[in-house]
Short mmCIF file of C-alpha atoms and ligand atoms in Angstrom, two decimals:
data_model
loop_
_atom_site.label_atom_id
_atom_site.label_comp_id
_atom_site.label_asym_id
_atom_site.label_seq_id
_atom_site.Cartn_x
_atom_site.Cartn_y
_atom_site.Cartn_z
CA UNK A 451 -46.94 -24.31 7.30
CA UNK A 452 -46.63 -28.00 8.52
CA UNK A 453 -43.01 -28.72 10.41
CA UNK A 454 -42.10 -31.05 7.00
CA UNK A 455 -42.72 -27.77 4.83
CA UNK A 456 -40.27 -25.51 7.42
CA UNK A 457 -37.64 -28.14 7.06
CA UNK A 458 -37.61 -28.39 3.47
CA UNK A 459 -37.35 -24.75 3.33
CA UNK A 460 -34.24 -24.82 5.84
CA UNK A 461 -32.49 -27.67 3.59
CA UNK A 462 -33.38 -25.16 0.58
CA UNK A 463 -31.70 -22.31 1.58
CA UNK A 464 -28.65 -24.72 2.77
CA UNK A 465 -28.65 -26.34 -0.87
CA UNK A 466 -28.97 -22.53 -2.06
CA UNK A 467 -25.86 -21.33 -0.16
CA UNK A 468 -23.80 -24.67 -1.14
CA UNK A 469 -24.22 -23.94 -4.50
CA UNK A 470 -23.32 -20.63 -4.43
CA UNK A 471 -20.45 -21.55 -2.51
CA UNK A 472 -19.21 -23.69 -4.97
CA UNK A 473 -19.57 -20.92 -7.55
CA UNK A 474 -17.22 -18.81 -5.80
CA UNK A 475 -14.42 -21.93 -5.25
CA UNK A 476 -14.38 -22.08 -9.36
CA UNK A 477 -13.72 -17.97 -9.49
CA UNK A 478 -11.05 -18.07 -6.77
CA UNK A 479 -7.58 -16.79 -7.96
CA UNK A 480 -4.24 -18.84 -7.31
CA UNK A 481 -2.32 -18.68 -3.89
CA UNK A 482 -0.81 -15.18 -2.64
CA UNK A 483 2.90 -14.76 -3.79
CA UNK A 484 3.84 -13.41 -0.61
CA UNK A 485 7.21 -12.84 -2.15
CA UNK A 486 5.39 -10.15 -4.70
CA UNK A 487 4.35 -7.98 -1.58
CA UNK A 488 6.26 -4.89 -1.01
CA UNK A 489 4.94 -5.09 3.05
CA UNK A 490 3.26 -8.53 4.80
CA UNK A 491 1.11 -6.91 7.34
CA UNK A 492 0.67 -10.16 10.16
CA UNK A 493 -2.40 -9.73 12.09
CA UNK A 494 -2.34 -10.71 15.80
CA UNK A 495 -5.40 -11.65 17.89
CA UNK A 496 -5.28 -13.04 21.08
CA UNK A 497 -8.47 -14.98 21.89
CA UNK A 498 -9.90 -15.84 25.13
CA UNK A 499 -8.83 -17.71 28.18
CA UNK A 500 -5.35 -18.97 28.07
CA UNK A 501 -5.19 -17.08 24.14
CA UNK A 502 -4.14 -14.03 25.19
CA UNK A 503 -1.04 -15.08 27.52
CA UNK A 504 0.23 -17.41 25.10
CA UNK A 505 -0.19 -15.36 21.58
CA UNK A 506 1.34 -12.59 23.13
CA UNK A 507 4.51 -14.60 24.12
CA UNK A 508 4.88 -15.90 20.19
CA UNK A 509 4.33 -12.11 18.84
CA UNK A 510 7.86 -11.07 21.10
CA UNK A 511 9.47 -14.19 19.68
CA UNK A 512 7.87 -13.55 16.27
CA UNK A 513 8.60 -10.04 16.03
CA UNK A 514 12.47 -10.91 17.64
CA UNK A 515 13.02 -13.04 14.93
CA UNK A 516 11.92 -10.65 12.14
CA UNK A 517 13.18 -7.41 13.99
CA UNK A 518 15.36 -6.99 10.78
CA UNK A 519 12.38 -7.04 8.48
CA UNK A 520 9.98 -4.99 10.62
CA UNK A 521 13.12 -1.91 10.31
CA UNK A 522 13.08 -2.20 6.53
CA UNK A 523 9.50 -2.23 6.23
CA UNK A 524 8.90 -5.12 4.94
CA UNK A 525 6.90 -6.65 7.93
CA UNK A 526 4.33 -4.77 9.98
CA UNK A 527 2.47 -6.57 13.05
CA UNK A 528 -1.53 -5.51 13.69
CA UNK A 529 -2.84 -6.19 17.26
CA UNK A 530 -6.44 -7.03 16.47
CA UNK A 531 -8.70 -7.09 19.63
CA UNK A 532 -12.70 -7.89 19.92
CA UNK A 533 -12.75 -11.45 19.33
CA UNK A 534 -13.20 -12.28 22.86
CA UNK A 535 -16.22 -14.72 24.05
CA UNK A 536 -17.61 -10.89 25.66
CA UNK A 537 -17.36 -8.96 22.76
CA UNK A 538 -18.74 -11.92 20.37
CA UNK A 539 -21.96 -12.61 22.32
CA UNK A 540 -22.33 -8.01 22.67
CA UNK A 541 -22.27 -8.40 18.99
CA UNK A 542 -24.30 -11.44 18.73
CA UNK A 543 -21.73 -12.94 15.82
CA UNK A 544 -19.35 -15.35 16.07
CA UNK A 545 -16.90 -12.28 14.67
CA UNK A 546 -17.90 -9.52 15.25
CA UNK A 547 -18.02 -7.16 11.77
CA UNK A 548 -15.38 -4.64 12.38
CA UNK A 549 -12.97 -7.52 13.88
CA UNK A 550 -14.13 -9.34 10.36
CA UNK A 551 -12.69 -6.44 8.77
CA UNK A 552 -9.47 -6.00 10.17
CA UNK A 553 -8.53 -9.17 10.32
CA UNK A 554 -9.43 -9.27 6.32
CA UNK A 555 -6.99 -6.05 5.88
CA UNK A 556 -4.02 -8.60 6.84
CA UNK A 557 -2.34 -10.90 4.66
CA UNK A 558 -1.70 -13.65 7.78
CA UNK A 559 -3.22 -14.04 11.43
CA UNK A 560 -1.71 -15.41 14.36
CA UNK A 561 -4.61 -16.50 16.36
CA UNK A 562 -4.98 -17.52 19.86
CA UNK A 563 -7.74 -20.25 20.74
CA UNK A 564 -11.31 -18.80 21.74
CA UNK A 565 -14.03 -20.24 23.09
CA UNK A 566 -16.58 -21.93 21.53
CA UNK A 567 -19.97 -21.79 23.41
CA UNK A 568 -22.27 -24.79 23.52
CA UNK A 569 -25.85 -25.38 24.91
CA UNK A 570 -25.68 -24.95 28.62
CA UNK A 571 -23.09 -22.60 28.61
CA UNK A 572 -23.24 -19.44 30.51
CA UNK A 573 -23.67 -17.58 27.16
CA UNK A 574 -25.60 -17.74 23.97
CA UNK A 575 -25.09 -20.72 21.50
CA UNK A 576 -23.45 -18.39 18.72
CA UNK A 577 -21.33 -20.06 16.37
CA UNK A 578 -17.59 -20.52 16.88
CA UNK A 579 -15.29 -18.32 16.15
CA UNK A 580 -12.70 -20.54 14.46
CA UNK A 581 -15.23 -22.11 12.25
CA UNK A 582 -16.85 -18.82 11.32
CA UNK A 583 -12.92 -18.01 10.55
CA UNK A 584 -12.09 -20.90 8.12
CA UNK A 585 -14.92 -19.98 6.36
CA UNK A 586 -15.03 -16.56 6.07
CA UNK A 587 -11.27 -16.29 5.01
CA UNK A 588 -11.73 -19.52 3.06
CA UNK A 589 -9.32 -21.33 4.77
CA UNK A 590 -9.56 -24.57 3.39
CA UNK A 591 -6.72 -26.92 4.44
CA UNK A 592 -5.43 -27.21 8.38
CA UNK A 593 -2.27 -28.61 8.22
CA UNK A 594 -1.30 -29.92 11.22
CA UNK A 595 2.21 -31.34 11.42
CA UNK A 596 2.95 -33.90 14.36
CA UNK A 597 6.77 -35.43 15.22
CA UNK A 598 8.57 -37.82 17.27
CA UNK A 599 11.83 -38.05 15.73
CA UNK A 600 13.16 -41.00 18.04
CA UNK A 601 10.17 -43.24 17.28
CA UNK A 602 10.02 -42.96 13.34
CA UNK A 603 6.76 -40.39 13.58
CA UNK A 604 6.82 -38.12 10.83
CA UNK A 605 3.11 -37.26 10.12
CA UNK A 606 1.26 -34.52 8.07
CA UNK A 607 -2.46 -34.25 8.18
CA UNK A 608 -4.12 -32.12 6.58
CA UNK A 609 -7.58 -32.02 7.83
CA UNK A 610 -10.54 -30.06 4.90
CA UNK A 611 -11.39 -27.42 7.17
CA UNK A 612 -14.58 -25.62 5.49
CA UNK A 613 -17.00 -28.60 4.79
CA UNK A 614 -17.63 -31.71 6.33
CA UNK A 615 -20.03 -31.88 9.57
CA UNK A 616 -18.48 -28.61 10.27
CA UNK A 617 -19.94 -26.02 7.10
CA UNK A 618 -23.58 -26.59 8.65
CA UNK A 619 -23.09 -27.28 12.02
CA UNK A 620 -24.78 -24.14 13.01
CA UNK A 621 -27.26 -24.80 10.45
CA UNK A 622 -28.94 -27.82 11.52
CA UNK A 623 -32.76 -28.15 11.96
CA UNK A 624 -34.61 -28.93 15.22
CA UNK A 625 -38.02 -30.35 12.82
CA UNK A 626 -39.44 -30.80 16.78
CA UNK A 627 -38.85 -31.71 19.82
CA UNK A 628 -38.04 -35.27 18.91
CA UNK A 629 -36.45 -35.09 15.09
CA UNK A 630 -33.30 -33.25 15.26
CA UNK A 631 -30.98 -33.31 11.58
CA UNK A 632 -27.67 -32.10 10.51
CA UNK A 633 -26.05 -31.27 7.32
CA UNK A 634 -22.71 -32.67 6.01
CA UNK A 635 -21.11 -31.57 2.84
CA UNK A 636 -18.56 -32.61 0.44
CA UNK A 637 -18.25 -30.75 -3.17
CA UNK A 638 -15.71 -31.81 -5.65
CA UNK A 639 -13.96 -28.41 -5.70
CA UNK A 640 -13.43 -28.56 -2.01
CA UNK A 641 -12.20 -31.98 -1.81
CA UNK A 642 -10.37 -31.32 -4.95
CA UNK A 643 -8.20 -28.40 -3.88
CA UNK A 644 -7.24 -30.19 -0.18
CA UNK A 645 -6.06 -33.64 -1.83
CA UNK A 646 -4.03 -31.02 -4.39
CA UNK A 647 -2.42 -29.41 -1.78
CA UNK A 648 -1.70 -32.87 0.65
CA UNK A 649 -0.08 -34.39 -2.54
CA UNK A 650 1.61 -31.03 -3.60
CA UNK A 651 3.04 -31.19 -0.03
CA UNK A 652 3.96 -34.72 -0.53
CA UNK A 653 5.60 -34.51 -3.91
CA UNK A 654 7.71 -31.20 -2.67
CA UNK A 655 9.03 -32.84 0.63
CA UNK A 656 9.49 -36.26 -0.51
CA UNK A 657 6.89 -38.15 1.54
CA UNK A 658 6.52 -40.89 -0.32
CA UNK A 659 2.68 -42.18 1.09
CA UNK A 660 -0.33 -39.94 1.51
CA UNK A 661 -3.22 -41.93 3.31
CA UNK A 662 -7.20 -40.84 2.84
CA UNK A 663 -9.20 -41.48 5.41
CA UNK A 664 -12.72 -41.55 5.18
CA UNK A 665 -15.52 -43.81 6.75
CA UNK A 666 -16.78 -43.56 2.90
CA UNK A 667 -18.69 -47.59 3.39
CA UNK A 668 -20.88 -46.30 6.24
CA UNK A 669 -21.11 -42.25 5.10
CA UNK A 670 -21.82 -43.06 1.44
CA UNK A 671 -22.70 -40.08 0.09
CA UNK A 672 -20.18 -37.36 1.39
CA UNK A 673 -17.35 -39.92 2.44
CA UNK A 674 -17.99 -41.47 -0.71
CA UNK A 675 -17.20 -38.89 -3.20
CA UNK A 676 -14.47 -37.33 -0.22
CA UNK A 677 -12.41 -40.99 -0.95
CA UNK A 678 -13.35 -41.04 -5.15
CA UNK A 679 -12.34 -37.56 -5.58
CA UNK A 680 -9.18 -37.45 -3.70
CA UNK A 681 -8.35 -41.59 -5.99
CA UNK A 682 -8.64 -38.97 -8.60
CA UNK A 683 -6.14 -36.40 -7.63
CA UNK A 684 -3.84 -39.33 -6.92
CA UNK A 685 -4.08 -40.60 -10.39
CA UNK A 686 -1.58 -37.48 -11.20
CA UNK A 687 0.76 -38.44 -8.26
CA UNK A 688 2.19 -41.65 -9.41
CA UNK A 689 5.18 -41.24 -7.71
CA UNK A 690 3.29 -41.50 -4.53
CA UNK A 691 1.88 -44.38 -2.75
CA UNK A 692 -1.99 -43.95 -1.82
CA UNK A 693 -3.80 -46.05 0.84
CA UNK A 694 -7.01 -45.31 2.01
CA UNK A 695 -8.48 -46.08 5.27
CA UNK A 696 -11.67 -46.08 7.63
CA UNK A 697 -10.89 -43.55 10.24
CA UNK A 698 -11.97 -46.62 12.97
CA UNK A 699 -9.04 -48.46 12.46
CA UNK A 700 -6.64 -45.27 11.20
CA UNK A 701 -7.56 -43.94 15.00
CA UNK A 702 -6.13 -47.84 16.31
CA UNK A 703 -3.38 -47.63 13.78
CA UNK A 704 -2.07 -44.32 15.28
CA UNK A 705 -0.83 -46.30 18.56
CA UNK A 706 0.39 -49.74 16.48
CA UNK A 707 4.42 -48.94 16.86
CA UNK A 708 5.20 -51.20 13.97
CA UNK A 709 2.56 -49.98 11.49
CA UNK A 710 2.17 -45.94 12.44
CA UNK A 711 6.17 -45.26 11.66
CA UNK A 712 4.55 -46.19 8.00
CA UNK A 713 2.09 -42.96 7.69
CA UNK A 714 3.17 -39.75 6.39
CA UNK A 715 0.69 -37.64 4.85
CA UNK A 716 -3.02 -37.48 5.63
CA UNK A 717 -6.07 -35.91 4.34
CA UNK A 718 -9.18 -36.29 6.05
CA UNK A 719 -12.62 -34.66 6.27
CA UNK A 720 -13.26 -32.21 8.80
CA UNK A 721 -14.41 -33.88 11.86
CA UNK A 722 -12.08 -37.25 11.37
CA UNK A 723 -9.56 -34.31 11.11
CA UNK A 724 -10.72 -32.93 14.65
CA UNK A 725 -10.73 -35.67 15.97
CA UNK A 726 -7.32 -37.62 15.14
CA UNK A 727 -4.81 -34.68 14.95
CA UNK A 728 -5.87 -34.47 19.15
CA UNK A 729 -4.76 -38.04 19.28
CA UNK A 730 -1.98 -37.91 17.41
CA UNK A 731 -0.46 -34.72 19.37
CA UNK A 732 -0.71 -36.73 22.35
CA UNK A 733 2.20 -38.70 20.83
CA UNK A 734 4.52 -36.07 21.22
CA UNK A 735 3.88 -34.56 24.49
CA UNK A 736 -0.23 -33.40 23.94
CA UNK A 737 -1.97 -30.76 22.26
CA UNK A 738 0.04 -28.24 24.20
CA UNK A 739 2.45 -28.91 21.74
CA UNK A 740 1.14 -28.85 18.39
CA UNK A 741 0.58 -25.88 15.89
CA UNK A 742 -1.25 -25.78 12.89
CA UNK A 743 -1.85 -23.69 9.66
CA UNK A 744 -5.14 -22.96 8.11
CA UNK A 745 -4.53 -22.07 4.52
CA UNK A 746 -6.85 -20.02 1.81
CA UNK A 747 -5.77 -18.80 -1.53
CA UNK A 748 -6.10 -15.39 -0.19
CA UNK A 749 -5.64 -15.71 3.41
CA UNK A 750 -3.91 -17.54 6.28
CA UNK A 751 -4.40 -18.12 9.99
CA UNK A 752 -2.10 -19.62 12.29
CA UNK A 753 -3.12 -21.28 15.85
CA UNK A 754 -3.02 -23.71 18.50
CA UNK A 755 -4.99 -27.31 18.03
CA UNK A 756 -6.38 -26.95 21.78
CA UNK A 757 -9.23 -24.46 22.98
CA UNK A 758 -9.04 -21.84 25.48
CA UNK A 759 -8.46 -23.66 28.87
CA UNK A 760 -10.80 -21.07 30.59
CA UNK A 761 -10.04 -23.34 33.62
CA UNK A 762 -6.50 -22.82 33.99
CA UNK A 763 -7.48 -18.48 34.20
CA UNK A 764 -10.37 -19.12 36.96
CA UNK A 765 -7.54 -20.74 38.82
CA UNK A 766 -4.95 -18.09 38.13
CA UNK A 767 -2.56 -20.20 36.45
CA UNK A 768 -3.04 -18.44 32.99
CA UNK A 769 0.58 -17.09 33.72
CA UNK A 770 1.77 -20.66 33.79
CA UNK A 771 0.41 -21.53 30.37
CA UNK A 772 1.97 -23.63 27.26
CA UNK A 773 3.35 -21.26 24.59
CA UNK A 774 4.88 -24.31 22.68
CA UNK A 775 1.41 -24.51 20.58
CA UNK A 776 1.74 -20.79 19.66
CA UNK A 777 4.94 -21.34 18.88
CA UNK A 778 4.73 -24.18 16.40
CA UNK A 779 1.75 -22.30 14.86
CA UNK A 780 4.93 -19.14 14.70
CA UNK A 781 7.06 -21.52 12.66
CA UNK A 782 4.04 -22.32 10.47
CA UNK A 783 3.79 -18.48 9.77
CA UNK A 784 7.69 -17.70 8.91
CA UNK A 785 7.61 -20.78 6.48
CA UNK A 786 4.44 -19.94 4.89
CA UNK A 787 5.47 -16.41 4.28
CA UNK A 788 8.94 -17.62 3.26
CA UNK A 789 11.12 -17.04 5.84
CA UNK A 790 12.43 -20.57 6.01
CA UNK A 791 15.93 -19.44 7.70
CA UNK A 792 13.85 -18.14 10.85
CA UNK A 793 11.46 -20.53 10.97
CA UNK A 794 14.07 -23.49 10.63
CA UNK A 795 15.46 -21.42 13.56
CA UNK A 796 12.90 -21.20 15.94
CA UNK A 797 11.98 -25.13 14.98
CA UNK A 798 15.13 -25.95 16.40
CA UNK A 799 15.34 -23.95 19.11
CA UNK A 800 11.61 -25.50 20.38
CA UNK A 801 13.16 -28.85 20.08
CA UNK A 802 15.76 -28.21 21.78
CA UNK A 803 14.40 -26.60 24.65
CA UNK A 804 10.87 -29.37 24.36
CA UNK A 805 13.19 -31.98 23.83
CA UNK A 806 16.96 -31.67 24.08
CA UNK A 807 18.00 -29.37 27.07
CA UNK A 808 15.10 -28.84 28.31
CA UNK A 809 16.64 -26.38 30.98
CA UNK A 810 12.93 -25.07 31.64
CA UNK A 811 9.96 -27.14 31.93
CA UNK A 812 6.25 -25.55 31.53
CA UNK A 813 3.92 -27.60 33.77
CA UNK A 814 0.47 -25.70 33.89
CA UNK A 815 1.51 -24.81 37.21
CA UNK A 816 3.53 -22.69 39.31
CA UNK A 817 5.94 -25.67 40.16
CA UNK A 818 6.94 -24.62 36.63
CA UNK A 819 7.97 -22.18 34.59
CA UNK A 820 6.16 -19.00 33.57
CA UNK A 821 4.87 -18.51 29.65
CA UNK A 822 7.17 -15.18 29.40
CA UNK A 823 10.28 -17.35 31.17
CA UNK A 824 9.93 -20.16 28.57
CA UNK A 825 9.57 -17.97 25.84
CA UNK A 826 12.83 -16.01 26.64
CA UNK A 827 14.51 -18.84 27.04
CA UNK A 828 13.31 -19.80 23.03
CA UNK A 829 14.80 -16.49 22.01
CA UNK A 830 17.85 -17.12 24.29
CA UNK A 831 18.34 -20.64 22.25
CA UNK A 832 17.77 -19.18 18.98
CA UNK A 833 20.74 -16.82 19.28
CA UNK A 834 22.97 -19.63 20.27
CA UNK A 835 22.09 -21.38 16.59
C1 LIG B 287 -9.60 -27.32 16.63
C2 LIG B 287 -10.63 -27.03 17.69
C3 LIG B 287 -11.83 -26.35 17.04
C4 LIG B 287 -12.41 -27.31 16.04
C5 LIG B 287 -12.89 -25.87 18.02
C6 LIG B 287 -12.32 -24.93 19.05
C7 LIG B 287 -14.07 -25.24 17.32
O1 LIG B 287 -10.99 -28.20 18.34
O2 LIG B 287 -9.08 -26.37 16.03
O3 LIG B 287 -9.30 -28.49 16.40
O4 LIG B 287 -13.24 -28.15 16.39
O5 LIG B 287 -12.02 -27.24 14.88
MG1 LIG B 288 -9.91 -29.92 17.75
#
């Protein structure tokens, strides 16, 4: 077979699996009514590096906020282990089929970051973990809130987290040693559903602008129908202004004080999404502090925006780490399974103890304080409220 006839077969079976990926968007049921369950079983899985330490310090403050629940039955917590880098590259999967199944047997999943391996690396270039995640769970929109109260930043994004550069990107083709291609996607179901939800959002916390961001006059194809199909969804939002932007100038617009206190809501294709919600967690206080949700119709994971720091354990300052990203993911979780009272709680506490009082200061290092001391003093904070 000549190298053109292998690659056409490769972008076959892609256009195969795309298809029948699209098949299964139009049979998907509505959201969960978590409120119907007689039980929420929360799955817990701590990741590698730095994941471990810090999802462990937002299951105590996760299951001290929802002690009440867990006696009456109506909560149960499920440590799931195995998704380590060690276990993943054993297995040879990016998860690991029993891990796949246990974390499928929960209805939501607090996650801890893990690391994703790249050329080069000490181990083999499996795919990530998170990305096998959102799309094995279908977890279609990350929603990644950022705030700086003091300078007028109230921003949304919410990023399409199951197509885009990301669907393929273990699925590219290496024609030789001098042609290598990748595969970006954009279906009108998936775009669809994420502009739904950003303007549902929108509508239900009165956020009055939702800006699409594309780079739809250079990436004409996928950008292109990204930006038409999300003008279409706007159509029913009337109420709402809609801008659209090239994510070039959305990324310069971020640090414009007069213009970013204008942006509220965001959708954006996967990668753009990547990228930007990094920058804009920088604005209050880096990606250390931001949590973000990763919503299906069936399922829903929780998690930190950053990766694993493996850096910070080969220097033995894991105990030193961040839990502020966990925690923000935490909040995520108790709103999304509708227990707005403790999640309105715990937001409050962080921002006091982040912002406010801040009687304890995490630094990384041991001039600072310890994960487990700044998440007892969370707990402490929430009592006071
Ligand atoms: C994120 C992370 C992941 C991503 C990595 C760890 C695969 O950067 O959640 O933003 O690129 O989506
Ligand atoms: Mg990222």
């Amino acid at each position: 077979m000549s190298k053109v006839d292998i690659a056409v077969e490769q972008f076959a079976k892609v256009v195969k699996s795309q298809l029948e990926r699209i098949e299964r968007m139009k049979a998907q049921k509505d959201f969960v009514d978590y409120q119907k369950l007689d039980k929420i079983i929360i799955g817990v899985c701590g990741g590698d590096g730095i994941g471990p330490v810090i999802t462990h310090e937002a299951q105590r403050v996760l299951e001290y906020l929802l002690k009440d629940a867990v006696a009456a039955g109506k909560i149960e917590f499920k440590v799931i282990d195995g998704l380590t880098i060690e276990n993943r590259v054993a297995c040879g999967k990016a998860i690991p089929d029993d891990v796949l199944a246990e974390l499928k047997s929960c209805h939501v999943i607090l996650k801890g970051p893990t690391t994703t391996p790249r050329a080069g690396d000490p181990w083999p270039n499996i795919e990530s973990a998170n990305v096998a995640m959102r799309k094995e769970l279908d977890l279609f929109a990350n929603v990644r809130p950022v705030k700086v109260p003091e300078e007028g930043i109230d921003w949304t994004f919410f990023r399409e987290n199951t197509e885009g550069a990301y669907t393929l990107g273990s699925c590219g083709v290496n024609v030789d040693e001098d042609l290598g291609i990748d595969f970006t996607v954009t279906t009108k179901q998936g775009t669809d559903r994420i502009a739904r939800l950003a303007y549902d959002y929108a509508k239900k916390n009165g956020k009055n602008r939702v800006s699409i961001v594309t780079k739809a006059n250079v990436i004409k194809t996928t950008d292109g129908n990204f930006l038409r199909d999300c003008k279409e969804v706007a159509k029913e939002y009337p109420e709402i202004t809609t801008d659209d932007w090239y994510i070039d100038i959305m990324t310069a617009k971020l640090i414009d004080k007069k213009r970013r206190t204008d942006f509220r809501v965001f959708i954006l294709p996967n990668l753009y999404g990547d990228i930007i919600t990094d920058e804009a967690a920088e604005f209050q206080g880096g990606v250390g502090t931001a949590g973000s949700a990763n919503l299906g119709k069936q399922y829903a994971m929780f998690e930190a925006i950053h990766g694993s720091a493996p850096r910070m354990v080969n220097e033995g300052r894991d105990k030193y780490a961040d839990p502020c990203s966990m925690l923000r993911a935490t909040v995520l979780l108790l709103s999304h399974i509708g227990y707005q009272a403790e999640a309105d709680r715990l937001e409050r506490a962080l921002d006091i103890c982040m912002y406010e009082e801040k009687k304890l200061k995490v630094t990384g290092h041991s001039d600072g304080a310890t994960t487990e001391e700044f998440g007892n003093y969370v707990m402490e904070t929430t009592t006071k409220l």
